[in-house]
Tab-separated table of C-alpha atoms in Angstrom:
chain	number	residue	atom	x	y	z
A	1	THR	CA	21.508	158.265	26.842
A	2	GLN	CA	17.475	157.899	25.758
A	3	ALA	CA	17.628	153.953	26.090
A	4	ALA	CA	18.604	154.446	29.686
A	5	VAL	CA	15.739	157.179	30.496
A	6	ASP	CA	12.732	154.450	28.634
A	7	GLN	CA	14.285	152.285	31.135
A	8	GLY	CA	13.177	154.665	33.939
A	9	MET	CA	16.722	155.739	34.695
A	10	ASP	CA	15.820	159.841	35.433
A	11	VAL	CA	18.754	160.634	37.717
A	12	ILE	CA	22.679	161.764	36.523
A	13	MET	CA	24.838	159.636	38.994
A	14	THR	CA	28.253	161.448	39.445
A	15	THR	CA	31.198	159.666	41.446
A	16	GLY	CA	34.243	160.953	43.105
A	17	ARG	CA	36.443	161.251	46.536
A	18	GLN	CA	35.311	162.151	49.699
A	19	VAL	CA	37.946	164.328	51.543
A	20	GLU	CA	38.656	161.670	54.182
A	21	HIS	CA	39.121	158.749	51.881
A	22	GLN	CA	42.069	157.290	49.460
A	23	GLY	CA	41.643	155.274	46.490
A	24	GLY	CA	39.622	152.134	47.170
A	25	GLY	CA	39.677	152.929	51.069
A	26	ALA	CA	41.325	149.815	52.005
A	27	GLU	CA	43.827	151.927	53.977
A	28	THR	CA	41.846	154.539	55.645
A	29	ARG	CA	38.292	152.521	55.953
A	30	SER	CA	40.424	150.458	58.917
A	31	ASN	CA	42.112	153.419	60.617
A	32	ILE	CA	39.990	153.736	63.559
A	33	TYR	CA	40.073	158.154	62.777
A	34	THR	CA	39.322	158.342	59.112
A	35	ALA	CA	36.156	155.920	59.629
A	36	ASP	CA	34.943	157.256	62.317
A	37	LEU	CA	35.140	160.635	60.205
A	38	GLN	CA	33.677	158.743	57.257
A	39	PRO	CA	31.762	156.506	58.358
A	40	HIS	CA	29.370	155.305	55.580
A	41	MET	CA	28.918	155.285	51.904
A	42	TYR	CA	26.169	157.247	50.599
A	43	ALA	CA	24.001	158.619	47.664
A	44	GLU	CA	23.821	162.293	48.016
A	45	MET	CA	20.683	163.450	47.442
A	46	THR	CA	18.365	167.094	47.837
A	47	PRO	CA	15.647	166.959	50.667
A	48	ASN	CA	13.202	167.485	47.342
A	49	MET	CA	14.620	164.250	46.172
A	50	ALA	CA	14.573	162.495	49.405
A	51	GLU	CA	10.766	163.404	49.967
A	52	ASP	CA	9.501	162.211	47.019
A	53	LEU	CA	11.170	159.200	47.729
A	54	GLY	CA	10.015	158.836	50.873
A	55	VAL	CA	13.279	158.722	53.066
A	56	GLU	CA	15.139	160.205	55.921
A	57	GLY	CA	19.214	160.559	55.542
A	58	GLY	CA	20.688	157.397	56.936
A	59	ASP	CA	18.157	154.726	55.651
A	60	LEU	CA	18.964	152.724	53.011
A	61	VAL	CA	18.443	153.055	48.952
A	62	VAL	CA	19.075	151.267	46.047
A	63	VAL	CA	20.749	153.047	43.053
A	64	SER	CA	20.377	150.995	40.087
A	65	THR	CA	21.631	151.593	36.348
A	66	THR	CA	20.057	149.633	32.882
A	67	ASP	CA	21.817	146.558	32.755
A	68	ARG	CA	25.524	146.106	35.532
A	69	GLY	CA	23.291	145.870	38.460
A	70	SER	CA	22.135	147.753	41.939
A	71	VAL	CA	23.879	149.498	45.067
A	72	LEU	CA	22.816	149.427	48.005
A	73	VAL	CA	23.962	152.388	49.892
A	74	LYS	CA	22.854	155.088	52.557
A	75	ALA	CA	20.643	158.223	51.409
A	76	ARG	CA	22.535	161.391	52.850
A	77	VAL	CA	20.077	164.311	52.433
A	78	THR	CA	22.039	167.853	51.671
A	79	ASP	CA	21.589	170.670	49.481
A	80	ARG	CA	25.042	169.872	47.437
A	81	PRO	CA	23.155	168.398	44.260
A	82	ALA	CA	20.983	169.335	42.329
A	83	ASP	CA	17.331	167.901	42.321
A	84	GLN	CA	17.748	165.595	39.706
A	85	GLU	CA	21.639	164.642	41.015
A	86	VAL	CA	22.998	162.252	42.787
A	87	PHE	CA	26.483	161.454	44.168
A	88	LEU	CA	28.411	158.532	45.241
A	89	PRO	CA	31.758	158.339	46.575
A	90	TYR	CA	34.065	155.705	45.155
A	91	HIS	CA	35.888	154.765	48.226
A	92	TRP	CA	33.419	151.682	49.987
A	93	GLY	CA	34.127	147.915	49.035
A	94	GLY	CA	33.022	145.137	51.810
A	95	ILE	CA	29.649	144.988	50.114
A	96	PHE	CA	28.785	143.908	46.537
A	97	GLN	CA	25.826	145.306	45.303
A	98	GLY	CA	23.704	144.519	48.444
A	99	GLU	CA	25.384	141.470	49.465
A	100	SER	CA	27.764	141.728	52.724
A	101	LEU	CA	31.763	140.250	51.968
A	102	VAL	CA	32.719	140.075	55.659
A	103	ASP	CA	32.912	136.258	55.873
A	104	LYS	CA	35.381	136.983	53.099
A	105	TYR	CA	37.801	138.604	54.270
A	106	PRO	CA	40.688	136.829	56.368
A	107	ASP	CA	40.308	136.739	60.172
A	108	GLY	CA	40.547	140.421	61.735
A	109	THR	CA	40.941	142.111	59.058
A	110	VAL	CA	36.970	143.382	58.345
A	111	PRO	CA	37.936	147.049	57.529
A	112	TYR	CA	35.635	149.366	60.376
A	113	ALA	CA	33.714	150.376	58.138
A	114	ILE	CA	32.320	148.766	54.639
A	115	GLY	CA	30.316	150.157	51.662
A	116	ASP	CA	29.019	149.509	48.569
A	117	SER	CA	30.916	149.602	45.944
A	118	VAL	CA	30.040	152.009	42.603
A	119	ASN	CA	32.189	151.718	40.165
A	120	SER	CA	30.357	148.457	39.671
A	121	ILE	CA	27.652	150.128	38.570
A	122	THR	CA	29.333	152.747	36.290
A	123	SER	CA	29.054	152.893	32.684
A	124	ARG	CA	30.835	150.470	30.767
A	125	GLY	CA	32.101	152.772	28.370
A	126	TYR	CA	36.053	153.617	27.465
A	127	ASP	CA	38.755	155.460	25.716
A	128	VAL	CA	39.517	153.702	22.706
A	129	GLU	CA	43.026	155.035	23.100
A	130	THR	CA	43.777	155.134	26.594
A	131	GLN	CA	41.433	151.639	27.784
A	132	MET	CA	40.875	154.070	30.852
A	133	GLN	CA	37.115	153.855	31.810
A	134	GLU	CA	34.517	155.996	32.564
A	135	THR	CA	33.887	154.999	36.430
A	136	LYS	CA	32.683	158.777	36.477
A	137	VAL	CA	28.964	158.666	35.955
A	138	ALA	CA	25.399	156.825	35.205
A	139	MET	CA	21.819	157.117	34.332
A	140	VAL	CA	20.286	156.071	37.039
A	141	LYS	CA	17.342	155.094	39.144
A	142	VAL	CA	17.014	155.700	43.142
A	143	GLN	CA	14.769	153.728	44.776
A	144	ARG	CA	13.674	153.132	48.303
A	145	ALA	CA	15.457	149.772	50.095
A	146	THR	CA	11.812	147.876	50.166
A	147	PRO	CA	11.992	144.897	51.874
A	148	GLU	CA	9.870	143.663	47.769
A	149	LEU	CA	12.919	145.621	46.062
A	150	LEU	CA	15.870	143.990	48.249
A	151	ASP	CA	14.069	140.368	48.050
A	152	GLU	CA	13.856	141.005	43.670
A	153	LEU	CA	17.508	142.114	43.450
A	154	ASN	CA	19.511	139.582	45.825
A	155	MET	CA	20.228	141.943	48.095
A	156	ASP	CA	20.636	141.356	52.076
A	157	PRO	CA	17.423	142.919	53.739
A	158	ASP	CA	19.710	141.923	56.743
A	159	ILE	CA	22.666	143.820	55.954
A	160	GLU	CA	25.165	143.912	59.223
A	161	PHE	CA	27.551	147.820	58.742
A	162	PRO	CA	30.048	146.808	61.597
A	163	GLN	CA	30.592	150.370	61.502
A	164	ASP	CA	27.081	150.286	62.993
A	165	ARG	CA	27.220	147.238	65.708
A	166	ASP	CA	30.639	149.086	66.845
A	167	ASN	CA	28.976	152.626	66.695
A	168	ILE	CA	31.606	154.379	64.768
A	169	GLY	CA	30.768	157.825	63.364
A	170	THR	CA	27.581	158.392	65.096
A	171	GLN	CA	28.023	161.863	65.068
A	172	LYS	CA	28.124	162.102	61.614
A	173	SER	CA	25.102	163.850	60.603
A	174	PHE	CA	23.767	162.379	57.243
A	175	ASP	CA	20.489	165.026	56.946
A	176	VAL	CA	20.833	168.608	56.589
A	177	ARG	CA	17.354	168.671	57.529
A	178	THR	CA	17.571	167.705	61.048
A	179	ASN	CA	20.771	169.161	61.691
A	180	THR	CA	22.311	172.446	60.867
A	181	THR	CA	25.647	172.451	62.334
A	182	THR	CA	27.710	169.207	61.586
A	183	GLN	CA	30.948	167.426	62.825
B	1	MET	CA	60.136	190.891	42.224
B	2	SER	CA	57.564	191.651	45.496
B	3	GLN	CA	56.668	187.286	44.539
B	4	SER	CA	56.455	186.391	47.958
B	5	THR	CA	52.987	188.750	49.017
B	6	GLU	CA	51.491	187.164	46.517
B	7	ILE	CA	52.496	183.703	48.315
B	8	MET	CA	50.474	181.896	51.481
B	9	SER	CA	52.523	180.744	54.149
B	10	ASP	CA	52.828	178.033	55.743
B	11	GLY	CA	50.164	177.641	58.427
B	12	VAL	CA	52.741	177.270	60.864
B	13	MET	CA	54.765	180.425	60.871
B	14	SER	CA	56.810	180.813	64.414
B	15	THR	CA	56.281	178.838	67.474
B	16	GLY	CA	57.259	179.339	71.474
B	17	GLU	CA	56.682	182.232	73.182
B	18	GLY	CA	53.200	184.235	72.639
B	19	THR	CA	51.851	182.608	70.097
B	20	ARG	CA	48.668	182.160	69.328
B	21	ILE	CA	46.605	179.596	67.004
B	22	PHE	CA	44.028	180.026	64.850
B	23	PRO	CA	41.717	179.019	61.877
B	24	ASP	CA	41.596	180.402	58.279
B	25	VAL	CA	37.905	179.593	57.331
B	26	GLU	CA	38.549	180.220	53.569
B	27	ALA	CA	41.251	177.321	54.020
B	28	CYS	CA	39.760	174.603	55.532
B	29	ILE	CA	37.912	171.742	53.606
B	30	ASP	CA	36.934	169.928	56.450
B	31	CYS	CA	38.879	166.754	55.638
B	32	GLY	CA	39.619	166.260	59.468
B	33	GLY	CA	43.337	165.894	59.399
B	34	CYS	CA	43.854	167.683	61.749
B	35	VAL	CA	41.284	165.783	64.025
B	36	VAL	CA	43.386	163.261	63.084
B	37	ALA	CA	46.721	164.581	63.719
B	38	CYS	CA	45.944	165.201	66.891
B	39	LYS	CA	44.206	161.693	67.920
B	40	ARG	CA	47.210	160.314	66.687
B	41	THR	CA	50.295	162.261	68.290
B	42	TRP	CA	48.259	162.232	71.950
B	43	ASP	CA	46.623	158.722	71.715
B	44	VAL	CA	42.891	160.894	72.290
B	45	PRO	CA	40.171	157.792	72.104
B	46	ARG	CA	38.312	157.695	68.713
B	47	ASP	CA	35.208	159.373	70.594
B	48	GLU	CA	37.547	162.181	72.169
B	49	GLN	CA	38.613	165.325	70.631
B	50	ARG	CA	40.880	167.560	71.386
B	51	ILE	CA	39.841	169.399	68.077
B	52	SER	CA	37.126	169.210	65.990
B	53	ILE	CA	35.722	170.827	62.904
B	54	ALA	CA	32.747	172.292	62.891
B	55	THR	CA	30.737	172.787	59.389
B	56	MET	CA	27.777	175.297	59.156
B	57	LEU	CA	25.002	175.616	56.198
B	58	GLU	CA	25.670	172.331	54.462
B	59	GLY	CA	26.146	172.747	51.040
B	60	GLN	CA	24.817	176.589	50.899
B	61	GLU	CA	25.382	179.410	48.678
B	62	ALA	CA	27.248	182.324	50.744
B	63	ALA	CA	26.223	185.734	49.412
B	64	ALA	CA	27.188	186.508	45.805
B	65	GLY	CA	30.711	188.073	45.943
B	66	LEU	CA	31.597	187.758	49.553
B	67	GLY	CA	33.857	186.413	51.828
B	68	LYS	CA	32.858	184.009	54.538
B	69	SER	CA	34.880	186.586	56.847
B	70	GLU	CA	33.238	190.250	55.300
B	71	ALA	CA	29.792	187.949	55.368
B	72	ILE	CA	29.201	187.245	58.263
B	73	GLN	CA	30.271	190.977	59.525
B	74	GLN	CA	27.851	192.059	56.985
B	75	ARG	CA	25.700	189.718	58.311
B	76	GLU	CA	25.042	187.613	55.128
B	77	SER	CA	24.872	184.022	54.617
B	78	PRO	CA	28.872	183.266	54.296
B	79	GLY	CA	27.617	179.974	52.407
B	80	GLU	CA	29.032	176.244	53.641
B	81	THR	CA	32.048	176.890	56.504
B	82	SER	CA	33.845	174.640	58.251
B	83	ILE	CA	36.175	175.545	61.639
B	84	PRO	CA	38.781	174.102	63.345
B	85	MET	CA	37.824	174.564	66.663
B	86	GLN	CA	39.721	174.059	69.411
B	87	CYS	CA	41.671	176.051	72.690
B	88	TYR	CA	42.794	179.032	71.167
B	89	HIS	CA	44.732	179.653	74.251
B	90	CYS	CA	43.032	183.393	74.815
B	91	GLU	CA	45.045	186.178	75.701
B	92	ASN	CA	42.411	186.373	77.652
B	93	ALA	CA	41.108	183.196	78.524
B	94	PRO	CA	37.690	182.943	80.436
B	95	CYS	CA	38.162	179.741	81.836
B	96	VAL	CA	41.337	180.859	83.581
B	97	SER	CA	39.641	183.692	85.488
B	98	VAL	CA	36.703	181.146	86.243
B	99	CYS	CA	38.728	178.511	87.586
B	100	PRO	CA	38.014	178.240	91.736
B	101	THR	CA	41.725	175.917	92.022
B	102	ASP	CA	43.759	177.697	89.910
B	103	SER	CA	44.170	174.734	87.862
B	104	LEU	CA	44.420	176.677	84.083
B	105	ILE	CA	46.847	178.658	83.717
B	106	LYS	CA	48.708	180.627	81.014
B	107	THR	CA	52.068	179.374	81.602
B	108	ASP	CA	55.302	181.187	80.686
B	109	ASP	CA	54.203	181.235	76.866
B	110	GLU	CA	51.137	182.294	77.202
B	111	PHE	CA	49.606	178.976	76.726
B	112	VAL	CA	46.831	177.966	78.309
B	113	ASN	CA	47.441	174.813	80.902
B	114	VAL	CA	45.192	172.534	82.459
B	115	ARG	CA	47.314	170.900	85.481
B	116	ASP	CA	45.473	167.727	85.967
B	117	ASP	CA	46.178	167.176	89.902
B	118	LEU	CA	43.926	170.433	90.763
B	119	CYS	CA	41.276	169.901	88.584
B	120	ILE	CA	38.108	169.539	90.160
B	121	GLY	CA	35.903	168.660	87.210
B	122	CYS	CA	33.839	171.251	88.590
B	123	GLN	CA	33.375	171.685	84.537
B	124	TYR	CA	33.283	175.901	85.622
B	125	CYS	CA	35.156	176.043	82.601
B	126	LEU	CA	33.229	174.839	80.155
B	127	SER	CA	30.456	177.855	80.911
B	128	ALA	CA	33.177	180.130	80.348
B	129	CYS	CA	34.933	179.384	77.266
B	130	PRO	CA	32.792	180.862	74.143
B	131	PHE	CA	34.641	177.992	72.084
B	132	GLY	CA	33.808	175.056	73.600
B	133	ALA	CA	37.126	173.891	74.198
B	134	PRO	CA	36.991	171.703	77.504
B	135	GLN	CA	36.205	167.915	77.218
B	136	PHE	CA	35.475	165.869	80.020
B	137	PRO	CA	36.123	162.269	78.425
B	138	GLU	CA	35.722	160.516	82.421
B	139	HIS	CA	32.492	162.368	82.630
B	140	ASP	CA	29.247	160.525	82.996
B	141	ASP	CA	25.466	161.457	82.279
B	142	ASP	CA	24.147	160.180	85.976
B	143	VAL	CA	22.573	162.146	88.873
B	144	ALA	CA	25.616	162.604	90.556
B	145	SER	CA	27.844	164.198	87.966
B	146	THR	CA	25.222	166.487	86.592
B	147	THR	CA	24.229	167.548	89.759
B	148	LEU	CA	27.545	168.000	91.845
B	149	GLY	CA	29.413	168.718	89.062
B	150	THR	CA	32.035	166.596	88.980
B	151	GLY	CA	33.035	165.968	85.466
B	152	GLY	CA	36.770	163.931	86.308
B	153	THR	CA	39.940	165.931	85.136
B	154	MET	CA	39.211	168.204	82.455
B	155	ASP	CA	41.395	167.329	79.161
B	156	LYS	CA	41.204	169.841	76.082
B	157	CYS	CA	43.971	170.879	73.289
B	158	THR	CA	47.835	171.702	74.873
B	159	MET	CA	48.840	173.526	72.009
B	160	CYS	CA	51.558	170.673	71.382
B	161	GLU	CA	53.694	172.568	74.279
B	162	GLU	CA	56.205	169.636	73.718
B	163	ARG	CA	56.564	169.702	70.285
B	164	GLN	CA	56.991	173.718	70.350
B	165	ASP	CA	59.355	172.573	72.974
B	166	VAL	CA	61.961	170.439	69.842
B	167	GLY	CA	61.096	173.111	67.377
B	168	LYS	CA	58.214	171.952	66.056
B	169	GLY	CA	54.533	172.813	65.516
B	170	PRO	CA	51.584	171.449	66.343
B	171	ALA	CA	50.387	168.443	65.264
B	172	CYS	CA	47.340	169.446	63.646
B	173	ALA	CA	48.757	173.225	62.165
B	174	GLU	CA	51.828	171.220	60.740
B	175	GLU	CA	49.469	168.386	59.150
B	176	CYS	CA	46.504	170.397	57.739
B	177	ALA	CA	46.893	170.267	53.895
B	178	THR	CA	45.822	173.773	52.717
B	179	ASP	CA	47.250	175.329	56.122
B	180	ALA	CA	43.973	176.560	57.094
B	181	ILE	CA	45.441	176.795	60.687
B	182	LEU	CA	47.895	179.606	60.973
B	183	VAL	CA	50.260	179.685	64.151
B	184	GLY	CA	51.936	182.677	64.847
B	185	THR	CA	52.333	186.020	66.647
B	186	PRO	CA	49.324	187.622	66.565
B	187	GLY	CA	50.910	190.012	64.071
B	188	GLU	CA	51.924	187.107	61.315
B	189	ILE	CA	47.930	185.840	62.024
B	190	GLY	CA	46.633	189.164	61.122
B	191	ASP	CA	49.260	189.741	58.006
B	192	GLU	CA	48.684	186.488	56.594
B	193	LEU	CA	44.905	186.527	56.850
B	194	ASP	CA	45.462	189.594	55.128
B	195	LYS	CA	47.554	188.511	51.847
B	196	ARG	CA	45.178	185.890	52.043
B	197	GLY	CA	41.829	188.237	51.314
B	198	SER	CA	40.554	185.939	54.801
B	199	GLY	CA	39.587	187.374	57.805
B	200	SER	CA	38.135	186.968	61.379
B	201	PHE	CA	35.172	184.491	60.982
B	202	PHE	CA	34.435	185.641	65.220
B	203	ASN	CA	33.103	188.390	66.809
B	204	GLU	CA	34.486	191.353	67.978
B	205	THR	CA	33.814	189.997	72.069
B	206	ALA	CA	35.521	186.752	71.028
B	207	MET	CA	38.535	188.353	68.903
B	208	GLU	CA	38.854	190.233	72.213
B	209	ILE	CA	39.382	187.087	74.373
B	210	VAL	CA	41.451	185.089	72.228
B	211	PHE	CA	43.894	188.477	71.363
B	212	GLY	CA	43.271	190.894	73.639
B	213	ASP	CA	44.432	194.246	73.083
B	214	ASP	CA	46.357	192.643	69.127
B	215	ALA	CA	42.834	192.158	68.025
B	216	GLY	CA	42.232	195.055	66.419
B	217	ASP	CA	44.900	193.738	64.311
B	218	LEU	CA	43.381	190.951	63.222
B	219	VAL	CA	39.390	192.772	62.343
C-alpha cells in the first residue's frame, strides 16, 4: 500500500452495483428502459473532490491504478462517498480503458449504453484457497481528463457514447450541486 | 404465535373496488423496477412515464434516530428519500373537480380515469394535481400549445384496471422488489405502514385529498 501511495495513488476506490443494472450489464444496457434509467458509467465523488479536480458532474475523469492501467469515466458528484473515496459501478463494457469497442460488435448489437470497465483496473490479488479474484477495491489516482492526459494514455479524446448521441437518459443528474430532486 | 404481525405483507394486499395505491418511502430503493414494469406493460415510450421515482436530498443523512415519516412531520431532515410518484387515484381528486369536459371521472371502482375522446388538452388537471401525475405526451412547447393550452390528450396511470379485472395487481406494485408500492383499502395500507414502522410522507392536505375521511387512519 505504501508503494501505491508513493506513486500518487491517494484515493480509495470501491466498486459495486447499480440497482438498475445486472452483472456485466450486457442485458440491462441493451434494454432501452434500464439503459435510460442509468445511462452512464461514472466515478462517484464528493463535491470537495470534484472541486479539487476542477470538474463538474458529467465531465470525464481518468481513474488510474499503479500498474493495471486507467479507465475513462464520467464524474458523478454526490454526498454519498467520503472525501478520499470514489465509487465505480462494475456493470459496464463497450469501452476498454478509454477506447471505444463499438466497431467490434456485430451489426445491430451495440448496447444502448456503453462505458469503461472498472474490473480491468482493480487489484491483481486473489484468494489462494478459492482463486477468487479481488475485484472490489484498489488504491487509485483520479484526474481530470485533459487532452494531454488522454494523449499520454492512448485514450480516445473524441470518444462517442451512443447513449449521448441518441439522447438516452438525459434526465439523469450527475451533480448534486445543480439538482436537489432527481429522477 | 403472533408471528404474522412481524412480517411485511406483499405490496398488493387487495385489488378492485375502493382500493388505493400508496408509496412506502422507507422501502423504496430507487431501482426503477416500477417504471420499467409500467412501460413494458403498457408500451409507454422511453421518454414518457406514468410512474416516476423522485429522489430528494441525494446522499444526505437523516436526522438521527428518526424514520422518514417522523422526520418530515417534525420538520427534520428525512435524509435521502425516494418516492414512486404516480396517480394515487385520490378520494377527493382535484383533477376530476377542475376538468371542464368531465373527461376525468371516478369510475365505479373509484379509480380516476381519463376518457380520451373527451379530453381537450387544456391541462387544468396538471395545475390541479398536487402530485404531478397528468402527462401530456403530445404537448409541444410551441406558442400555440402554450398560450391556447392545447396539450393533446392527457395520459396517466390507469391503476392497471384491466389487470385488476382479472385479479392481478398493478404492474408497478407486483414488480416492486421491496414491496414499496402498497395496493389495498385505505385501512389495509394504514395497517401495513404501521406494521412496518413507516408512515406517510405527504402533508395533511395531500393525505385528505388522497384518502378523504380515511386520512386519519394513516397519519
